[in-house]
N, CA, C and O atoms as a DFTB+ gen file, in Angstrom:
648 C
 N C O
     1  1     -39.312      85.365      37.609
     2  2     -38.997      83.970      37.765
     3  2     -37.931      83.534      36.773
     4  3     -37.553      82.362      36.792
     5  1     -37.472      84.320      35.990
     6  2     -36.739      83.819      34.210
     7  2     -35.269      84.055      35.505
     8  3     -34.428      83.200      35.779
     9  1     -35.359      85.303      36.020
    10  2     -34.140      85.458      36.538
    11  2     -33.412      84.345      36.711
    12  3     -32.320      84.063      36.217
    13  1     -34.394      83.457      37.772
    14  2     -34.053      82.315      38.702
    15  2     -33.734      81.259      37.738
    16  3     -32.824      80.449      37.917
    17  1     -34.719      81.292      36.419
    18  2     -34.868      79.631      35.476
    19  2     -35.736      79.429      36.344
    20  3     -35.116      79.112      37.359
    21  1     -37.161      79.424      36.614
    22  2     -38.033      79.050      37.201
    23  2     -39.464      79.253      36.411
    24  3     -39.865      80.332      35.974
    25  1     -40.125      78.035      36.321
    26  2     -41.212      78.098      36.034
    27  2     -42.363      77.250      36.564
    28  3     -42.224      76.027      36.591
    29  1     -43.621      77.889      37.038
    30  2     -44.303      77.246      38.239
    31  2     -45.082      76.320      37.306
    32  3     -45.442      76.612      36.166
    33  1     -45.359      74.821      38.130
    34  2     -46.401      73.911      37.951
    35  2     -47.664      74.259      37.767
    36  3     -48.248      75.106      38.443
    37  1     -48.191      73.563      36.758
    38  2     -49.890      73.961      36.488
    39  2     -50.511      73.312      36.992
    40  3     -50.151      72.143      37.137
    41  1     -51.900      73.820      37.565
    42  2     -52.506      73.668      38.090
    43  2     -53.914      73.705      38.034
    44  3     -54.385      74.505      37.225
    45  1     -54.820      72.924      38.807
    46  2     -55.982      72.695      38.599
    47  2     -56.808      74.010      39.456
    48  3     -56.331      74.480      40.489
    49  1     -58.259      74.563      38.777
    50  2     -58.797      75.702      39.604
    51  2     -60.227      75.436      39.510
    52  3     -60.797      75.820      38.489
    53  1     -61.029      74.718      40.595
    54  2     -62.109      74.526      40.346
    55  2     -63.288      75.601      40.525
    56  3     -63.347      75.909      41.715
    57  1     -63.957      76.073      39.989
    58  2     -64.778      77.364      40.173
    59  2     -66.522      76.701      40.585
    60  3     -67.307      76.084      39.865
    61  1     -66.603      76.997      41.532
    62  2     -68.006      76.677      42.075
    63  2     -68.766      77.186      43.866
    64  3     -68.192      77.699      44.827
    65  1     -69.747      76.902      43.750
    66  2     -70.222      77.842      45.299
    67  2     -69.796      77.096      46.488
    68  3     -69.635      77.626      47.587
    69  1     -69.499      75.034      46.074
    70  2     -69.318      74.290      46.858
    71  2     -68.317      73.248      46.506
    72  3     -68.084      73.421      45.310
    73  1     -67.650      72.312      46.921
    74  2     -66.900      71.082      46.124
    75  2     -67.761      70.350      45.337
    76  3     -67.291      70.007      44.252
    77  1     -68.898      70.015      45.581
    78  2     -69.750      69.148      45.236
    79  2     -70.981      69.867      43.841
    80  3     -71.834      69.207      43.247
    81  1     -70.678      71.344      43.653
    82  2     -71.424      71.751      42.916
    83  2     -70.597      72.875      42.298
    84  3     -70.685      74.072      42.574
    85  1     -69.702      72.240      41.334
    86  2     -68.710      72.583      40.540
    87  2     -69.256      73.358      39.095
    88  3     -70.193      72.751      38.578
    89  1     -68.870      74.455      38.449
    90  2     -69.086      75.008      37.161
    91  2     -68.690      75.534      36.375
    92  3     -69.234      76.147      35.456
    93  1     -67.181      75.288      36.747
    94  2     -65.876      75.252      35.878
    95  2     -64.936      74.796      36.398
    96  3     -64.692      74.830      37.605
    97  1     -64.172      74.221      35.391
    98  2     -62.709      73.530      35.781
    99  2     -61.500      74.289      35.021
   100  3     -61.723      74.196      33.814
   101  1     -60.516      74.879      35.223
   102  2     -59.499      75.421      34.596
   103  2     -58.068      74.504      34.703
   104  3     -57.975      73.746      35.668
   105  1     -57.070      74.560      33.826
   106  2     -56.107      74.344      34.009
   107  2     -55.228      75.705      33.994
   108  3     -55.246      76.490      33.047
   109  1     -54.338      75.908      35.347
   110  2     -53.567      77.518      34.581
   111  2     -52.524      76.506      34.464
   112  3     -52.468      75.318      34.784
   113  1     -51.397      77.641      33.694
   114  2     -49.896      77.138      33.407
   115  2     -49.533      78.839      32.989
   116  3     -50.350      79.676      32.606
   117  1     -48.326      78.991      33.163
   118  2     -47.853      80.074      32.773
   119  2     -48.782      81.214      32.667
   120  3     -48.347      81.965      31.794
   121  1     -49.662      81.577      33.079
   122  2     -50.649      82.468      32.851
   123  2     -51.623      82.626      32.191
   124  3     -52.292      83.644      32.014
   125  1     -51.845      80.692      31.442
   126  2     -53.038      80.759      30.564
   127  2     -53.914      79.951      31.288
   128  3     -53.490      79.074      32.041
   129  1     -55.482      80.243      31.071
   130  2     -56.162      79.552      31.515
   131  2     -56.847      78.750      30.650
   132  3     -57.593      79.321      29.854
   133  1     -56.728      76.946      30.604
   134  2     -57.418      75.564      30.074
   135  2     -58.516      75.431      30.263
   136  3     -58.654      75.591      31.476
   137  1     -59.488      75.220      29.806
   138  2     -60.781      74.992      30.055
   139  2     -61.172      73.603      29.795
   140  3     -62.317      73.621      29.344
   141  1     -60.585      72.044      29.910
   142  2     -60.522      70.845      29.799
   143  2     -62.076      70.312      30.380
   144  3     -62.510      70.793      31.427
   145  1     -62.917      69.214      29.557
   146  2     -63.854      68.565      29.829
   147  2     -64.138      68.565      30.825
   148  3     -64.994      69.325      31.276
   149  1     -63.258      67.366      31.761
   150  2     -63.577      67.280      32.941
   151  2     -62.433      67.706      33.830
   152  3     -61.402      68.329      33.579
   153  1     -62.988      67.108      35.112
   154  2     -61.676      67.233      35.828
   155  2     -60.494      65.955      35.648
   156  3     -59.344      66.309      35.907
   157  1     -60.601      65.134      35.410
   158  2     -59.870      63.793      35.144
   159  2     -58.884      64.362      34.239
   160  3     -57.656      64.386      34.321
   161  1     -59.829      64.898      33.198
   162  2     -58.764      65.349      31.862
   163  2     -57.932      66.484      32.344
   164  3     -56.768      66.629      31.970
   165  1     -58.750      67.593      33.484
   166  2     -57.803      68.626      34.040
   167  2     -56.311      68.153      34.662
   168  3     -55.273      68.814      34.656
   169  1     -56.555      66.661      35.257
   170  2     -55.692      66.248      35.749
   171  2     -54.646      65.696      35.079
   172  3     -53.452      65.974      35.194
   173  1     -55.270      64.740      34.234
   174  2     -54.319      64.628      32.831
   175  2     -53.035      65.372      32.523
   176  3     -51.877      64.958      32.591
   177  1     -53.583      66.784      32.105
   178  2     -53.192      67.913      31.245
   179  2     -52.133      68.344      32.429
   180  3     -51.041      68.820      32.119
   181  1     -52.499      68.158      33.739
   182  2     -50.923      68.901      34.908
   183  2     -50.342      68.024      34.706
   184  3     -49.123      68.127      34.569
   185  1     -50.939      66.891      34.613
   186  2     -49.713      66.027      34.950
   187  2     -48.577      65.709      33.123
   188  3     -47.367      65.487      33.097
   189  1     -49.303      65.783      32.167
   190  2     -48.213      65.607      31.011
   191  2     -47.732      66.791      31.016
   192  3     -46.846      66.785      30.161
   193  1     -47.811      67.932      31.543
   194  2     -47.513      69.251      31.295
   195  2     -45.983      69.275      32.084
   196  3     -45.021      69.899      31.636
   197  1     -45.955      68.373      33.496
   198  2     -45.721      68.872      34.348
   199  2     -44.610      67.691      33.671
   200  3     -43.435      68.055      33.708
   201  1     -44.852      66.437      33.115
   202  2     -44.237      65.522      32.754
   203  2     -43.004      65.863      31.254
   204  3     -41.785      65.696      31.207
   205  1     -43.839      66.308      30.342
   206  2     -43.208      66.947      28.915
   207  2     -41.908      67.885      29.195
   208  3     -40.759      67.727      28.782
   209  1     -42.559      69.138      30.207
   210  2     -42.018      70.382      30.205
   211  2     -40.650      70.121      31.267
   212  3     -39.662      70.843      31.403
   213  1     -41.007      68.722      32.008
   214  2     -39.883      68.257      32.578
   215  2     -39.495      69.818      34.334
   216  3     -38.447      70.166      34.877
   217  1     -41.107      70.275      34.577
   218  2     -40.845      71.430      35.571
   219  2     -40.555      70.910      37.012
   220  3     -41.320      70.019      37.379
   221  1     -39.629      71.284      37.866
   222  2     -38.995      70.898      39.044
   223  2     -40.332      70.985      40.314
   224  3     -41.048      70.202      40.938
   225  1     -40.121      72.341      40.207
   226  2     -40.608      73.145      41.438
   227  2     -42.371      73.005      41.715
   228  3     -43.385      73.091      41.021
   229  1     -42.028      72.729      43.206
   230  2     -43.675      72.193      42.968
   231  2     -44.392      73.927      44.221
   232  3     -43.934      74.348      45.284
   233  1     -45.559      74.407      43.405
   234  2     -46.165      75.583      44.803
   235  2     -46.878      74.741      45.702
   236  3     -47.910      74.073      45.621
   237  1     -45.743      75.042      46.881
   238  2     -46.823      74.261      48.028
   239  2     -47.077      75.337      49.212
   240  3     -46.204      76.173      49.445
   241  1     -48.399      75.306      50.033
   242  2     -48.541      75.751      51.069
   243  2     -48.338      76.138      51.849
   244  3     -49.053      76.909      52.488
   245  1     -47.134      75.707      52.150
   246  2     -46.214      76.412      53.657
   247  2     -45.364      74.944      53.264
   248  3     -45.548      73.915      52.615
   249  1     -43.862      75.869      54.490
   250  2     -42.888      75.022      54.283
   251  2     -42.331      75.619      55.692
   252  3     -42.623      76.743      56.101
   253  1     -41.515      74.730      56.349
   254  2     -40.797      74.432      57.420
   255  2     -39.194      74.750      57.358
   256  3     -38.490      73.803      57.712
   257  1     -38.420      76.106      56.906
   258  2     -37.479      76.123      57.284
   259  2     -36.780      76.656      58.454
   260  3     -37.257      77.663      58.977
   261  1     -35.347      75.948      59.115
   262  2     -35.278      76.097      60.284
   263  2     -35.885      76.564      61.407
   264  3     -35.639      77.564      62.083
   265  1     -36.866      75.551      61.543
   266  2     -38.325      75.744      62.633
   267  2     -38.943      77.118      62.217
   268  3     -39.551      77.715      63.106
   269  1     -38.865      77.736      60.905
   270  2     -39.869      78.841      60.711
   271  2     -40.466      78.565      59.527
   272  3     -40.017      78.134      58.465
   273  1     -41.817      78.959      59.968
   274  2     -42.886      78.634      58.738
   275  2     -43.117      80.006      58.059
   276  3     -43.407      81.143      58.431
   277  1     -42.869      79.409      56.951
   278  2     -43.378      80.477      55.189
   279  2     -44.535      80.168      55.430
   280  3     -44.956      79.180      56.031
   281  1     -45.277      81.312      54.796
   282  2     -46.871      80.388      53.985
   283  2     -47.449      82.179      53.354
   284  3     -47.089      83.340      53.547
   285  1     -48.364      81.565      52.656
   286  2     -49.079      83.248      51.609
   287  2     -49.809      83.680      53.084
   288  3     -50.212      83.109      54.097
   289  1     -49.729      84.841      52.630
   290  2     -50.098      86.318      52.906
   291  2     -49.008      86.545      54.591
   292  3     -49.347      87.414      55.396
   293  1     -47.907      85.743      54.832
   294  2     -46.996      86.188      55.878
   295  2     -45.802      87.260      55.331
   296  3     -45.049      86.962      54.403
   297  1     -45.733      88.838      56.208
   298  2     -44.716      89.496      55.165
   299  2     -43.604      89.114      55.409
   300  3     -43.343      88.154      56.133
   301  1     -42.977      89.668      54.957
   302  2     -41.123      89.082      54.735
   303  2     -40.485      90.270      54.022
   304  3     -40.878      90.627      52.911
   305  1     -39.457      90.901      54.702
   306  2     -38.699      91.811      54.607
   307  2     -37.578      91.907      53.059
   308  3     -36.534      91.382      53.448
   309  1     -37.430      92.218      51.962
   310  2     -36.856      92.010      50.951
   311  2     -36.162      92.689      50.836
   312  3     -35.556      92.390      49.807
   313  1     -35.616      93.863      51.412
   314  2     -34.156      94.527      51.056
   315  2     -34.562      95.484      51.661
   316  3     -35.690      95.500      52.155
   317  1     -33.233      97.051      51.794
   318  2     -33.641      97.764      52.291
   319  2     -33.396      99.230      51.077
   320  3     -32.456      99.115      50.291
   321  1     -34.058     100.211      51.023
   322  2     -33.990     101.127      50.269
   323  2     -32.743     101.762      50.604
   324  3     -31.965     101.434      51.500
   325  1     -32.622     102.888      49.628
   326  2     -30.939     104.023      49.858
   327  2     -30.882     104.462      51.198
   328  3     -29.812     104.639      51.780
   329  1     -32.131     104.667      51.776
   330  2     -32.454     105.627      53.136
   331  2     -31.778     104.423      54.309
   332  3     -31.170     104.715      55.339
   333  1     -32.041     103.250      53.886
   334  2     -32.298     102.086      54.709
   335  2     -33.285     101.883      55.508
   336  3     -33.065     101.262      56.548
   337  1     -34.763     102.414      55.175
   338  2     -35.764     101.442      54.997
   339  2     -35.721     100.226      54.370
   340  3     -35.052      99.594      53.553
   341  1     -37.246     100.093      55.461
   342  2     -37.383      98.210      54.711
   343  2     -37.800      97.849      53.803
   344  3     -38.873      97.322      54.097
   345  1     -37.647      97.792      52.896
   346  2     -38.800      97.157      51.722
   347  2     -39.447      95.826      52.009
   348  3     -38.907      94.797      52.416
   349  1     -41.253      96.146      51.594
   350  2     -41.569      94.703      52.549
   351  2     -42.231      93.925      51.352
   352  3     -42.389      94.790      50.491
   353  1     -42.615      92.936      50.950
   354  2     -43.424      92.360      50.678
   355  2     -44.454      90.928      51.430
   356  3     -44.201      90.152      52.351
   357  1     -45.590      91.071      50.573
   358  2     -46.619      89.601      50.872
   359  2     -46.405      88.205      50.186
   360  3     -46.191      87.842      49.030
   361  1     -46.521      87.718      51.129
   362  2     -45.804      86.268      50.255
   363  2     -46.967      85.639      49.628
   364  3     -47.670      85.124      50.497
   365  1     -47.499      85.466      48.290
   366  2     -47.853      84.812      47.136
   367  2     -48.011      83.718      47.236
   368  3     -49.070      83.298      47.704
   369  1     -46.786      82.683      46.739
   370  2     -46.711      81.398      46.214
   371  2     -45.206      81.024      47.248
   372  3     -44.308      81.687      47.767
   373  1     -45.572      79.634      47.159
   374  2     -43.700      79.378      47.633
   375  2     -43.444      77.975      46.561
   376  3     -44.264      77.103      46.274
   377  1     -42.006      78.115      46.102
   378  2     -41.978      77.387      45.259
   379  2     -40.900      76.339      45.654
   380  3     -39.854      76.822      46.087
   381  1     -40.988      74.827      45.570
   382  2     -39.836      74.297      46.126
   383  2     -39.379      72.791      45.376
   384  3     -40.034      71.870      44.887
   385  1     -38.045      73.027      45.538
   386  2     -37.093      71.698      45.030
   387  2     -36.459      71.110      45.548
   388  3     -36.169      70.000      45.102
   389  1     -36.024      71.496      46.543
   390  2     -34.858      70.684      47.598
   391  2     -34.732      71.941      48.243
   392  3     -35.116      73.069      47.935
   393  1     -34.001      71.411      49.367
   394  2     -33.824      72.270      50.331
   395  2     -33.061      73.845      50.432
   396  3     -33.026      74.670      51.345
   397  1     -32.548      73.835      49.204
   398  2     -31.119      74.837      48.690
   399  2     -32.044      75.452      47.905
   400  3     -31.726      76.637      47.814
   401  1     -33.258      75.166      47.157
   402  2     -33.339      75.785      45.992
   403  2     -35.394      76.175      46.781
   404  3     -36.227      75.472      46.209
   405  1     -35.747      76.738      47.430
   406  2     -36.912      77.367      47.880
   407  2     -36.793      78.936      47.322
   408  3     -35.827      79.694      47.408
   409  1     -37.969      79.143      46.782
   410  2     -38.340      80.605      46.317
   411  2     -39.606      80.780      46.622
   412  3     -40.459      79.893      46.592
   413  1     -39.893      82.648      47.118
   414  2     -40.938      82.976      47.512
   415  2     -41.602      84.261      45.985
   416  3     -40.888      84.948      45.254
   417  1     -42.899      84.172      45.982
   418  2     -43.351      84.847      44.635
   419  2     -43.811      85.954      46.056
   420  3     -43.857      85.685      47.256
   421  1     -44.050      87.005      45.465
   422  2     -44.358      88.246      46.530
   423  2     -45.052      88.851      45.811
   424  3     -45.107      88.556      44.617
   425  1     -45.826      89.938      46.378
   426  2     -46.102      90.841      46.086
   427  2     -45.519      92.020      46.667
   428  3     -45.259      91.800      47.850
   429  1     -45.190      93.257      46.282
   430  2     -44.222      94.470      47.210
   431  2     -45.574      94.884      47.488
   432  3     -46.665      94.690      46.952
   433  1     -44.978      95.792      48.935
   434  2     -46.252      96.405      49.833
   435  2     -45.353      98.063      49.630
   436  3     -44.159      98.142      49.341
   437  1     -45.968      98.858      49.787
   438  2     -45.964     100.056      49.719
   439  2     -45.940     100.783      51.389
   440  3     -46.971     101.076      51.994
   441  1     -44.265     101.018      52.040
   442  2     -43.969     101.536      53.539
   443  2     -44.142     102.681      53.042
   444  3     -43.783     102.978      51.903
   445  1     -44.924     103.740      54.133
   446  2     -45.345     105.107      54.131
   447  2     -44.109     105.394      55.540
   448  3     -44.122     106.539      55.992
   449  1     -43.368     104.653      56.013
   450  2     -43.000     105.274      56.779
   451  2     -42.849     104.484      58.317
   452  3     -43.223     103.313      58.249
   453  1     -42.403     104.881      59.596
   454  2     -42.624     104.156      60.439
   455  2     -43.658     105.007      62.015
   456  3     -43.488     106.173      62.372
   457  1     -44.341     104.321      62.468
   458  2     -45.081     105.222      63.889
   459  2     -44.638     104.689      65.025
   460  3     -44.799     103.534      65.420
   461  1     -43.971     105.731      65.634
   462  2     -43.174     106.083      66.632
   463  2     -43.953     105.099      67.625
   464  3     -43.509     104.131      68.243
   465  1     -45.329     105.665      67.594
   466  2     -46.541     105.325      68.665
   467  2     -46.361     103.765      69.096
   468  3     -46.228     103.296      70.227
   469  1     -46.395     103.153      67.908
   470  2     -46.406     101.719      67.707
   471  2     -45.778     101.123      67.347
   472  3     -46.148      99.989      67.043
   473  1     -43.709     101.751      67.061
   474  2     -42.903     101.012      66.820
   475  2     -43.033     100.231      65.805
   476  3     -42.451      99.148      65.735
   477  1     -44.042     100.826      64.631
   478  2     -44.460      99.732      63.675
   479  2     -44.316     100.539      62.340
   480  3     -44.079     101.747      62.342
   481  1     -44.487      99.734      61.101
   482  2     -44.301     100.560      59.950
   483  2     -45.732     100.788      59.149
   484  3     -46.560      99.877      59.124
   485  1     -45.922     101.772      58.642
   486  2     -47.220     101.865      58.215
   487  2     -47.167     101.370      56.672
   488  3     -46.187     101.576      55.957
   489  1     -48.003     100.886      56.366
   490  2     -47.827     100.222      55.068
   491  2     -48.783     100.253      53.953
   492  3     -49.645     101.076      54.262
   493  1     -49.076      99.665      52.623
   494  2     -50.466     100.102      51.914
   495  2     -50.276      99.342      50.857
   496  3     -49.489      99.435      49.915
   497  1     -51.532      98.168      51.274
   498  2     -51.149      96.967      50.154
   499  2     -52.252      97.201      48.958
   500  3     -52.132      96.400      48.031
   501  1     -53.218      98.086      48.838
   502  2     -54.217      98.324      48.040
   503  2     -54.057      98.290      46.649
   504  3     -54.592      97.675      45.726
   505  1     -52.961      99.320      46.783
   506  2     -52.669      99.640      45.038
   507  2     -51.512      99.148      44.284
   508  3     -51.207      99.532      43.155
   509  1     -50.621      97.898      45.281
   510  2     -49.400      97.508      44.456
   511  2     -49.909      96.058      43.794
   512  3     -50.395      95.139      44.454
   513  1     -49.735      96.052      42.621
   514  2     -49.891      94.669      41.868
   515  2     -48.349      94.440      41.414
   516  3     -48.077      94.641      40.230
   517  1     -47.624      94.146      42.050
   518  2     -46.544      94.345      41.088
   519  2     -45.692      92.801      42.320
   520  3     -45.881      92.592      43.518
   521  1     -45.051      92.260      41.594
   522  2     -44.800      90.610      41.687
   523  2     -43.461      90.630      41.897
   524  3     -42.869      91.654      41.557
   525  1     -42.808      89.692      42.404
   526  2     -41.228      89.609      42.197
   527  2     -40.636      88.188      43.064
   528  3     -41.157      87.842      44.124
   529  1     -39.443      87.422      42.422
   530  2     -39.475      86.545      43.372
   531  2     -37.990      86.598      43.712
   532  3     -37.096      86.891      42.919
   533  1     -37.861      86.310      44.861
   534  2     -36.414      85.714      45.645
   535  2     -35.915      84.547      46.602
   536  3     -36.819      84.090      47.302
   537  1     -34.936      84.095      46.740
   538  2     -34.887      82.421      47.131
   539  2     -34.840      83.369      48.851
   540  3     -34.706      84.523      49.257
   541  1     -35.103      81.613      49.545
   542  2     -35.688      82.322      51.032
   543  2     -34.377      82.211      51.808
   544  3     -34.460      82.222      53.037
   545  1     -33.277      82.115      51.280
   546  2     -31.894      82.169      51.661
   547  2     -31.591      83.946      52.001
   548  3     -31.133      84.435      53.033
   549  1     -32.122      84.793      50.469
   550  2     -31.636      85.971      50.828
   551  2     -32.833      87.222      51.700
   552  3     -32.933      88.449      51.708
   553  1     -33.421      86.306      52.217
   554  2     -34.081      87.202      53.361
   555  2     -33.848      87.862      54.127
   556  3     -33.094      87.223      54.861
   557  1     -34.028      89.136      54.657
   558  2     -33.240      89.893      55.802
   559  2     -33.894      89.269      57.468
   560  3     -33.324      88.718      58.410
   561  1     -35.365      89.690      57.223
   562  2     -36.284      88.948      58.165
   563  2     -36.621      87.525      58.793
   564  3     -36.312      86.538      58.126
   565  1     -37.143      87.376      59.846
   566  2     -38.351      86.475      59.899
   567  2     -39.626      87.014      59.176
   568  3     -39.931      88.111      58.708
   569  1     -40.140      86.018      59.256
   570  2     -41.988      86.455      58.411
   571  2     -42.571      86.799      59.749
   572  3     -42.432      86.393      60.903
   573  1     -43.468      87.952      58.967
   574  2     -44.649      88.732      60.152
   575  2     -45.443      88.521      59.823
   576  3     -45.441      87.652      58.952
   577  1     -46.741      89.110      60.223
   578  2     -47.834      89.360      59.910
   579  2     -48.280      91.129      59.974
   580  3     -47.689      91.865      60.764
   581  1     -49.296      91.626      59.116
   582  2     -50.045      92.808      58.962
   583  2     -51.060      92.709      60.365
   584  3     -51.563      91.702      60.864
   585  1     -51.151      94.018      60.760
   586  2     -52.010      94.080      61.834
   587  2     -52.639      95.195      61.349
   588  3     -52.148      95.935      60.496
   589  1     -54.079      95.389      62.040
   590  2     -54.945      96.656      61.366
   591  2     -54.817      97.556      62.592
   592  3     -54.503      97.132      63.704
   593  1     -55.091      98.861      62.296
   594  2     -55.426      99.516      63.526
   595  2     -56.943     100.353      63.787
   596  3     -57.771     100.519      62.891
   597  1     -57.029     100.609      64.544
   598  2     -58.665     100.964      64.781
   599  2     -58.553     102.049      63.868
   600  3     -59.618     102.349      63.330
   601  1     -57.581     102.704      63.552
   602  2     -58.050     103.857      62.309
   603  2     -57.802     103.482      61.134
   604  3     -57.356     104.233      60.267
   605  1     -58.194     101.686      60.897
   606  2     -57.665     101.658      59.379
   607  2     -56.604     101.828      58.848
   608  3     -56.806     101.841      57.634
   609  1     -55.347     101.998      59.117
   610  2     -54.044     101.369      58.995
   611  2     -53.650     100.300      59.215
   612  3     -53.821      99.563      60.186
   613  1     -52.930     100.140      58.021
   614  2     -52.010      99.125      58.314
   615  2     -50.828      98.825      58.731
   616  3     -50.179      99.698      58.154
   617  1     -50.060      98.202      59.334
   618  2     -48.729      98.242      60.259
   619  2     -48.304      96.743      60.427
   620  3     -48.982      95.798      60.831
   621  1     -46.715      96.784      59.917
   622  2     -46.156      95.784      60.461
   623  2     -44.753      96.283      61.453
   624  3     -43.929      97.192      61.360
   625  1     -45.014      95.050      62.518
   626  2     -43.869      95.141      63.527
   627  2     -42.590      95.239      63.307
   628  3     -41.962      94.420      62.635
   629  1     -42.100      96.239      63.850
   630  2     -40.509      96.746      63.834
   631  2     -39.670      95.424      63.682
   632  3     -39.409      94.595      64.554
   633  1     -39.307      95.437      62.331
   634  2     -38.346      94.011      62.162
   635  2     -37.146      94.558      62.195
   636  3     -36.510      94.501      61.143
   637  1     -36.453      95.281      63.476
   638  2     -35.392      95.717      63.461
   639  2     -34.176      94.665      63.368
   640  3     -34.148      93.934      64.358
   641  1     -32.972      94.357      62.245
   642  2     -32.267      93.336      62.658
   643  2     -31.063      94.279      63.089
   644  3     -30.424      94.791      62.170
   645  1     -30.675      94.571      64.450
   646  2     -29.142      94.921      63.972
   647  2     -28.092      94.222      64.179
   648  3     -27.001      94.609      63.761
């Protein structure tokens, strides 16, 4: 995110079995987690945080560009390797300021390759923790989705652009 000058809004994380039967309140920010009285004060604390630190970009839910919807866990194609494979990732967070300035937080997915069978790429999101973000300008793709297959693979659809 430093790449960009980006730093995400903090936020409130309520921990409980129900809304109504709450048993922790967190504030994150940058990767720390607040443990504030209540929630009032949780709210407080985003909002001077968000006020002091003077931060733009707000993570919201899904977003609407040119009639295509972002939103977490839709993949999205991020470059292509030396071979020219796809490199894919899962979309995270989306972060936004105006219309010019949208960024997606990802996670990279791990392509094993593509099946002929199913015109699809086999993929393996288990063991990558590894994060990265890019504005939704330099996308190669539309956003997909992961499909399972009866043998427990995973596969996304041939995002062939040529």
């Amino acid at each position: 995110m430093q790449k960009y000058g980006l730093s995400l809004q903090p936020f409130v994380i309520i921990q409980g079995p129900t809304y109504t039967n709450i048993n922790k309140i967190f504030v994150s920010f940058e990767d720390v987690l607040y443990e504030p009285v209540t929630f009032l004060k949780a709210l407080d604390i985003c909002f001077q945080l968000a006020h002091v630190l003077n931060l733009n970009y707000q993570n919201v839910l899904w977003i609407k560009v040119n009639n295509i919807i972002f939103k977490p866990k839709l993949v999205i194609q991020i470059d292509r390797d030396s071979y020219g494979d796809p490199i894919f990732g899962i979309i995270k967070h989306i972060l936004y300021k105006n219309d010019n300035e949208i960024f997606v937080i990802y996670m990279y997915l791990h392509c094993h390759g593509i099946n002929k069978h199913f015109e699809a790429y086999v993929i393996d999101k288990s063991n990558n923790k590894e994060y990265s973000i890019i504005n939704i300008k330099e996308l190669y793709t539309l956003p997909t989705i992961i499909h399972k297959g009866g043998n427990g693979n995973q596969y996304i659809s041939n995002m062939n652009q040529d």
